[in-house]
């Protein structure tokens, strides 16, 4: 662990901060660092571990400056960097927010209430899970939710992609340049993806399709080696050998707290302007929780830097 929950969570917390950042992943950490550089006092509230979901990535090899680093190591470095700059962390869960007044109010699960002039929401998005046996056990060991992050580990191997929407087909096309064989497993008899992506997939020689099928179980030894598939029409159940499985059945932005408080799109992502400011003045959002094209560590960090830098210029100078 990167901190002692027993002491850190009960560390002193002030009633007021210039900026409260909800979430301690790359977006939140970057916002904290840039806030300090701008001369204001931020607080990062994180409910789990420094670095957020970076901890769940086995290896990170596309973040500049690190040719290869484990997710846990990078997460630890993110936390250490922010703390070295003087960013204050508090480990707890936000259970309510009030953005109705100029002074924003944050309520935590332990009864503490914190007020701030500005807020950065960096709560992220979680991949929608299949919820089948083996999925949790093999996460990072053949089960992945990000082809860009993990595809290179499966060079010249056989992989499956679960899903039929734009993301699933786009990621299958990406994997087709790396893996020997890519099988798209979809519960229906046709894809939901836009026609342009469908056409590309159908015309890619090493992409094949398994229709009307769902994954019932993910099996393996130390890593994934097979899927249990059920045909929804015939009821037939088969074991299907693979080296890895990429699951793209949707993302769930962590925005339940902010519904009716700020503007969200139809999928629950936060809508921001180019400065990462939301529909409420003084409230910003950064990282995977934002409506955007690419959700990666590097883009999350960039969002956090932009949000904090503009907040400093707009509200403290």
Short mmCIF file of C-alpha atoms in Angstrom, two decimals:
data_model
loop_
_atom_site.label_atom_id
_atom_site.label_comp_id
_atom_site.label_asym_id
_atom_site.label_seq_id
_atom_site.Cartn_x
_atom_site.Cartn_y
_atom_site.Cartn_z
CA UNK A 1 0.00 0.00 0.00
CA UNK A 2 1.10 3.55 -0.64
CA UNK A 3 -0.36 4.92 2.57
CA UNK A 4 -1.64 3.82 5.94
CA UNK A 5 -5.41 4.05 5.82
CA UNK A 6 -5.56 4.01 9.58
CA UNK A 7 -3.63 7.23 9.98
CA UNK A 8 -4.03 9.07 6.68
CA UNK A 9 -7.81 8.97 6.59
CA UNK A 10 -7.98 10.48 10.07
CA UNK A 11 -5.35 13.13 9.39
CA UNK A 12 -6.42 16.70 10.04
CA UNK A 13 -8.58 18.29 7.39
CA UNK A 14 -9.31 21.99 7.19
CA UNK A 15 -12.74 23.44 6.64
CA UNK A 16 -11.75 25.48 3.59
CA UNK A 17 -9.43 25.02 0.60
CA UNK A 18 -8.86 27.05 -2.53
CA UNK A 19 -9.50 23.94 -4.59
CA UNK A 20 -10.90 20.51 -3.78
CA UNK A 21 -10.05 17.77 -6.27
CA UNK A 22 -12.29 14.71 -6.13
CA UNK A 23 -10.18 11.76 -7.24
CA UNK A 24 -6.48 11.00 -6.91
CA UNK A 25 -5.73 9.44 -10.30
CA UNK A 26 -3.57 11.05 -13.01
CA UNK A 27 -6.08 13.84 -13.68
CA UNK A 28 -6.47 14.70 -10.01
CA UNK A 29 -2.75 14.53 -9.28
CA UNK A 30 -1.90 16.76 -12.25
CA UNK A 31 -4.54 19.26 -11.15
CA UNK A 32 -3.06 19.28 -7.65
CA UNK A 33 0.48 19.87 -8.88
CA UNK A 34 -0.56 22.71 -11.21
CA UNK A 35 -2.70 24.27 -8.49
CA UNK A 36 0.29 24.42 -6.14
CA UNK A 37 2.46 25.82 -8.92
CA UNK A 38 -0.19 28.51 -9.38
CA UNK A 39 0.08 29.50 -5.74
CA UNK A 40 -3.17 28.08 -4.35
CA UNK A 41 -3.87 25.38 -1.77
CA UNK A 42 -5.55 22.23 -3.11
CA UNK A 43 -6.91 19.14 -1.38
CA UNK A 44 -7.21 15.79 -3.16
CA UNK A 45 -9.91 13.50 -1.81
CA UNK A 46 -9.28 9.88 -2.84
CA UNK A 47 -11.39 6.95 -1.68
CA UNK A 48 -8.92 4.18 -2.52
CA UNK A 49 -5.27 4.33 -3.63
CA UNK A 50 -3.03 7.07 -4.95
CA UNK A 51 -3.07 6.87 -8.73
CA UNK A 52 -6.62 5.53 -8.96
CA UNK A 53 -7.24 2.89 -11.63
CA UNK A 54 -3.63 3.04 -12.80
CA UNK A 55 -3.08 0.49 -10.02
CA UNK A 56 -5.14 -2.04 -12.00
CA UNK A 57 -2.91 -1.89 -15.08
CA UNK A 58 -0.23 -4.56 -15.16
CA UNK A 59 2.27 -2.54 -17.21
CA UNK A 60 2.24 0.98 -18.62
CA UNK A 61 4.44 1.38 -21.67
CA UNK A 62 2.96 4.38 -23.49
CA UNK A 63 3.43 7.11 -20.88
CA UNK A 64 6.33 9.37 -21.92
CA UNK A 65 9.43 8.99 -19.78
CA UNK A 66 8.76 5.39 -18.80
CA UNK A 67 9.52 2.74 -21.40
CA UNK A 68 7.96 0.17 -19.09
CA UNK A 69 6.60 0.56 -15.58
CA UNK A 70 4.03 -1.39 -13.60
CA UNK A 71 0.74 0.32 -12.93
CA UNK A 72 1.36 0.14 -9.18
CA UNK A 73 4.79 1.75 -9.52
CA UNK A 74 3.46 4.59 -11.65
CA UNK A 75 0.55 5.13 -9.26
CA UNK A 76 2.96 5.34 -6.35
CA UNK A 77 5.12 7.85 -8.22
CA UNK A 78 2.08 9.98 -8.99
CA UNK A 79 1.18 10.19 -5.32
CA UNK A 80 4.75 10.83 -4.23
CA UNK A 81 5.17 13.61 -6.78
CA UNK A 82 2.05 15.45 -5.64
CA UNK A 83 2.92 15.11 -1.96
CA UNK A 84 6.45 16.35 -2.60
CA UNK A 85 4.90 19.47 -4.12
CA UNK A 86 2.83 19.95 -0.99
CA UNK A 87 -0.51 18.72 -2.28
CA UNK A 88 -2.62 17.59 0.66
CA UNK A 89 -4.40 14.24 0.42
CA UNK A 90 -7.38 13.01 2.38
CA UNK A 91 -8.60 9.42 2.11
CA UNK A 92 -12.35 9.21 2.23
CA UNK A 93 -15.43 9.06 0.03
CA UNK A 94 -17.47 12.02 -1.12
CA UNK A 95 -21.15 11.35 -0.51
CA UNK A 96 -22.71 14.69 -1.45
CA UNK A 97 -21.87 17.97 -3.17
CA UNK A 98 -23.52 21.38 -3.22
CA UNK A 99 -22.48 23.61 -6.11
CA UNK A 100 -25.40 26.03 -5.77
CA UNK A 101 -23.42 28.84 -4.14
CA UNK A 102 -20.11 30.54 -4.89
CA UNK A 103 -18.54 28.56 -2.04
CA UNK A 104 -18.85 24.88 -2.95
CA UNK A 105 -19.60 22.32 -0.23
CA UNK A 106 -18.27 18.74 -0.16
CA UNK A 107 -19.63 16.18 2.33
CA UNK A 108 -17.60 13.06 3.18
CA UNK A 109 -18.59 9.64 4.44
CA UNK A 110 -16.93 10.21 7.82
CA UNK A 111 -19.01 13.29 8.59
CA UNK A 112 -16.45 15.91 7.55
CA UNK A 113 -17.58 18.85 5.45
CA UNK A 114 -15.13 20.78 3.29
CA UNK A 115 -15.70 24.06 1.46
CA UNK A 116 -13.80 25.36 -1.55
CA UNK A 117 -13.81 28.18 -4.06
CA UNK A 118 -13.13 25.79 -6.96
CA UNK A 119 -13.68 22.10 -7.59
CA UNK A 120 -12.05 19.63 -9.99
CA UNK A 121 -14.02 16.44 -10.56
CA UNK A 122 -11.63 13.63 -11.48
CA UNK A 123 -13.65 10.57 -10.50
CA UNK A 124 -12.95 8.64 -13.72
CA UNK A 125 -14.96 5.99 -15.50
CA UNK A 126 -15.09 2.30 -14.83
CA UNK A 127 -15.33 -0.35 -17.57
CA UNK A 128 -18.66 -2.10 -17.59
CA UNK A 129 -18.00 -5.66 -16.47
CA UNK A 130 -19.44 -8.86 -17.84
CA UNK A 131 -19.89 -10.15 -14.31
CA UNK A 132 -18.88 -13.71 -15.16
CA UNK A 133 -16.70 -16.16 -13.21
CA UNK A 134 -12.98 -15.61 -13.84
CA UNK A 135 -13.30 -11.99 -14.97
CA UNK A 136 -12.12 -10.49 -11.70
CA UNK A 137 -9.55 -13.21 -11.04
CA UNK A 138 -7.82 -12.73 -14.40
CA UNK A 139 -7.97 -8.94 -14.61
CA UNK A 140 -4.52 -7.89 -15.78
CA UNK A 141 -3.71 -11.55 -16.49
CA UNK A 142 -5.31 -11.87 -19.88
CA UNK A 143 -8.48 -9.90 -19.18
CA UNK A 144 -8.18 -6.32 -20.36
CA UNK A 145 -10.45 -3.33 -20.92
CA UNK A 146 -7.96 -1.31 -23.00
CA UNK A 147 -6.39 -2.50 -26.26
CA UNK A 148 -4.19 0.59 -26.52
CA UNK A 149 -2.77 -0.13 -23.07
CA UNK A 150 -2.33 -3.89 -23.27
CA UNK A 151 -2.53 -4.98 -26.90
CA UNK A 152 1.23 -5.22 -27.38
CA UNK A 153 1.38 -8.04 -24.82
CA UNK A 154 -0.50 -10.25 -27.29
CA UNK A 155 1.67 -9.87 -30.36
CA UNK A 156 1.11 -12.79 -32.76
CA UNK A 157 -1.36 -14.38 -30.35
CA UNK A 158 -5.05 -15.22 -30.48
CA UNK A 159 -7.38 -12.81 -28.71
CA UNK A 160 -11.09 -12.23 -28.33
CA UNK A 161 -12.95 -8.93 -28.23
CA UNK A 162 -16.33 -8.92 -26.49
CA UNK A 163 -18.82 -6.33 -27.73
CA UNK A 164 -20.34 -4.99 -30.92
CA UNK A 165 -20.31 -1.21 -30.63
CA UNK A 166 -17.90 1.38 -31.98
CA UNK A 167 -15.35 0.93 -29.22
CA UNK A 168 -15.27 -2.86 -29.54
CA UNK A 169 -14.81 -2.77 -33.33
CA UNK A 170 -12.27 0.07 -33.24
CA UNK A 171 -10.23 -1.80 -30.65
CA UNK A 172 -10.50 -5.02 -32.65
CA UNK A 173 -9.10 -3.17 -35.66
CA UNK A 174 -6.25 -1.88 -33.49
CA UNK A 175 -5.56 -5.39 -32.20
CA UNK A 176 -5.62 -6.84 -35.71
CA UNK A 177 -2.32 -5.07 -36.37
CA UNK A 178 -0.74 -6.82 -33.38
CA UNK A 179 -2.41 -10.15 -32.75
CA UNK A 180 -2.39 -13.14 -35.09
CA UNK A 181 -6.14 -13.67 -34.82
CA UNK A 182 -8.89 -11.45 -33.42
CA UNK A 183 -12.36 -12.87 -32.72
CA UNK A 184 -15.22 -10.45 -32.11
CA UNK A 185 -17.80 -12.10 -29.87
CA UNK A 186 -21.20 -10.42 -30.02
CA UNK A 187 -24.49 -11.35 -28.41
CA UNK A 188 -26.45 -10.40 -31.53
CA UNK A 189 -26.26 -11.41 -35.19
CA UNK A 190 -25.02 -8.01 -36.35
CA UNK A 191 -22.79 -5.26 -35.04
CA UNK A 192 -24.01 -2.02 -33.50
CA UNK A 193 -20.94 -0.09 -34.66
CA UNK A 194 -21.07 2.59 -37.33
CA UNK A 195 -20.93 1.26 -40.88
CA UNK A 196 -17.48 2.70 -41.53
CA UNK A 197 -16.04 0.58 -38.72
CA UNK A 198 -18.04 -2.47 -39.69
CA UNK A 199 -16.77 -2.31 -43.26
CA UNK A 200 -13.17 -2.07 -42.08
CA UNK A 201 -13.61 -5.02 -39.73
CA UNK A 202 -15.32 -7.22 -42.34
CA UNK A 203 -12.48 -6.48 -44.74
CA UNK A 204 -9.69 -7.22 -42.27
CA UNK A 205 -8.40 -10.71 -42.93
CA UNK A 206 -7.46 -11.71 -39.37
CA UNK A 207 -10.71 -10.47 -37.76
CA UNK A 208 -13.34 -13.18 -37.41
CA UNK A 209 -16.80 -13.13 -35.83
CA UNK A 210 -18.67 -15.30 -33.35
CA UNK A 211 -22.32 -14.24 -33.51
CA UNK A 212 -25.23 -14.67 -31.11
CA UNK A 213 -22.85 -15.70 -28.34
CA UNK A 214 -22.10 -14.62 -24.79
CA UNK A 215 -19.18 -15.33 -22.48
CA UNK A 216 -20.30 -17.46 -19.55
CA UNK A 217 -16.92 -17.96 -17.89
CA UNK A 218 -13.25 -17.02 -18.29
CA UNK A 219 -10.78 -19.80 -17.52
CA UNK A 220 -7.04 -20.11 -17.18
CA UNK A 221 -4.07 -21.20 -15.13
CA UNK A 222 -1.78 -18.28 -14.32
CA UNK A 223 -3.29 -16.41 -17.28
CA UNK A 224 -6.38 -16.68 -19.45
CA UNK A 225 -6.38 -19.64 -21.83
CA UNK A 226 -10.03 -20.19 -22.71
CA UNK A 227 -13.56 -18.78 -22.71
CA UNK A 228 -16.77 -20.65 -22.11
CA UNK A 229 -19.21 -19.44 -24.77
CA UNK A 230 -22.93 -20.01 -25.04
CA UNK A 231 -24.86 -19.60 -28.28
CA UNK A 232 -28.02 -17.65 -27.44
CA UNK A 233 -30.01 -19.25 -30.25
CA UNK A 234 -29.06 -22.91 -29.91
CA UNK A 235 -27.99 -23.05 -26.27
CA UNK A 236 -24.78 -24.81 -27.30
CA UNK A 237 -21.88 -24.27 -24.87
CA UNK A 238 -18.26 -24.56 -26.04
CA UNK A 239 -14.75 -23.97 -24.72
CA UNK A 240 -12.92 -21.48 -26.93
CA UNK A 241 -9.13 -21.26 -26.66
CA UNK A 242 -7.66 -17.74 -26.49
CA UNK A 243 -4.59 -16.03 -25.09
CA UNK A 244 -6.48 -12.98 -23.95
CA UNK A 245 -9.88 -11.30 -23.91
CA UNK A 246 -10.65 -7.61 -24.33
CA UNK A 247 -14.01 -6.54 -22.93
CA UNK A 248 -15.75 -3.51 -24.47
CA UNK A 249 -19.34 -3.57 -23.37
CA UNK A 250 -19.39 0.06 -22.29
CA UNK A 251 -17.97 2.42 -19.70
CA UNK A 252 -19.67 3.76 -16.62
CA UNK A 253 -18.58 7.34 -15.76
CA UNK A 254 -18.50 7.88 -12.02
CA UNK A 255 -20.93 10.79 -12.06
CA UNK A 256 -23.86 9.62 -9.96
CA UNK A 257 -23.12 12.33 -7.39
CA UNK A 258 -23.26 15.08 -9.97
CA UNK A 259 -26.53 14.29 -11.69
CA UNK A 260 -28.72 17.41 -11.72
CA UNK A 261 -25.78 19.42 -10.32
CA UNK A 262 -23.85 19.94 -13.58
CA UNK A 263 -24.53 19.20 -17.25
CA UNK A 264 -23.95 15.59 -18.34
CA UNK A 265 -24.30 14.02 -21.76
CA UNK A 266 -26.69 11.17 -22.53
CA UNK A 267 -24.13 8.60 -21.34
CA UNK A 268 -23.41 10.35 -18.05
CA UNK A 269 -20.10 11.97 -19.02
CA UNK A 270 -19.44 15.53 -17.88
CA UNK A 271 -19.62 18.21 -20.55
CA UNK A 272 -16.86 20.82 -20.31
CA UNK A 273 -15.52 23.71 -22.35
CA UNK A 274 -11.94 23.94 -23.64
CA UNK A 275 -10.78 25.03 -20.18
CA UNK A 276 -12.32 21.90 -18.65
CA UNK A 277 -14.93 24.03 -16.88
CA UNK A 278 -18.39 22.53 -16.46
CA UNK A 279 -21.78 24.22 -16.74
CA UNK A 280 -21.25 25.56 -13.20
CA UNK A 281 -18.71 28.35 -12.77
CA UNK A 282 -15.77 27.29 -10.63
CA UNK A 283 -16.46 23.58 -11.11
CA UNK A 284 -14.10 21.77 -13.47
CA UNK A 285 -13.79 18.16 -14.61
CA UNK A 286 -10.81 16.22 -15.91
CA UNK A 287 -9.86 12.75 -17.10
CA UNK A 288 -11.99 9.77 -18.03
CA UNK A 289 -15.13 11.29 -16.49
CA UNK A 290 -15.23 13.92 -19.24
CA UNK A 291 -16.92 13.66 -22.65
CA UNK A 292 -13.89 13.07 -24.92
CA UNK A 293 -12.38 10.92 -27.66
CA UNK A 294 -9.34 9.33 -25.99
CA UNK A 295 -9.24 8.08 -22.41
CA UNK A 296 -5.60 7.48 -21.51
CA UNK A 297 -3.28 8.36 -18.62
CA UNK A 298 -1.60 11.06 -20.68
CA UNK A 299 -4.87 12.76 -21.67
CA UNK A 300 -6.16 12.59 -18.10
CA UNK A 301 -3.04 14.34 -16.82
CA UNK A 302 -3.36 16.99 -19.54
CA UNK A 303 -6.99 17.64 -18.59
CA UNK A 304 -6.03 18.10 -14.94
CA UNK A 305 -3.26 20.53 -15.82
CA UNK A 306 -5.58 22.60 -18.03
CA UNK A 307 -8.35 22.68 -15.41
CA UNK A 308 -6.11 23.79 -12.56
CA UNK A 309 -4.17 26.33 -14.63
CA UNK A 310 -7.35 28.04 -15.86
CA UNK A 311 -8.92 27.94 -12.40
CA UNK A 312 -5.88 29.73 -10.95
CA UNK A 313 -5.97 32.43 -13.65
CA UNK A 314 -9.73 32.92 -13.59
CA UNK A 315 -10.53 32.72 -9.88
CA UNK A 316 -7.39 33.62 -7.96
CA UNK A 317 -5.62 36.36 -9.96
#
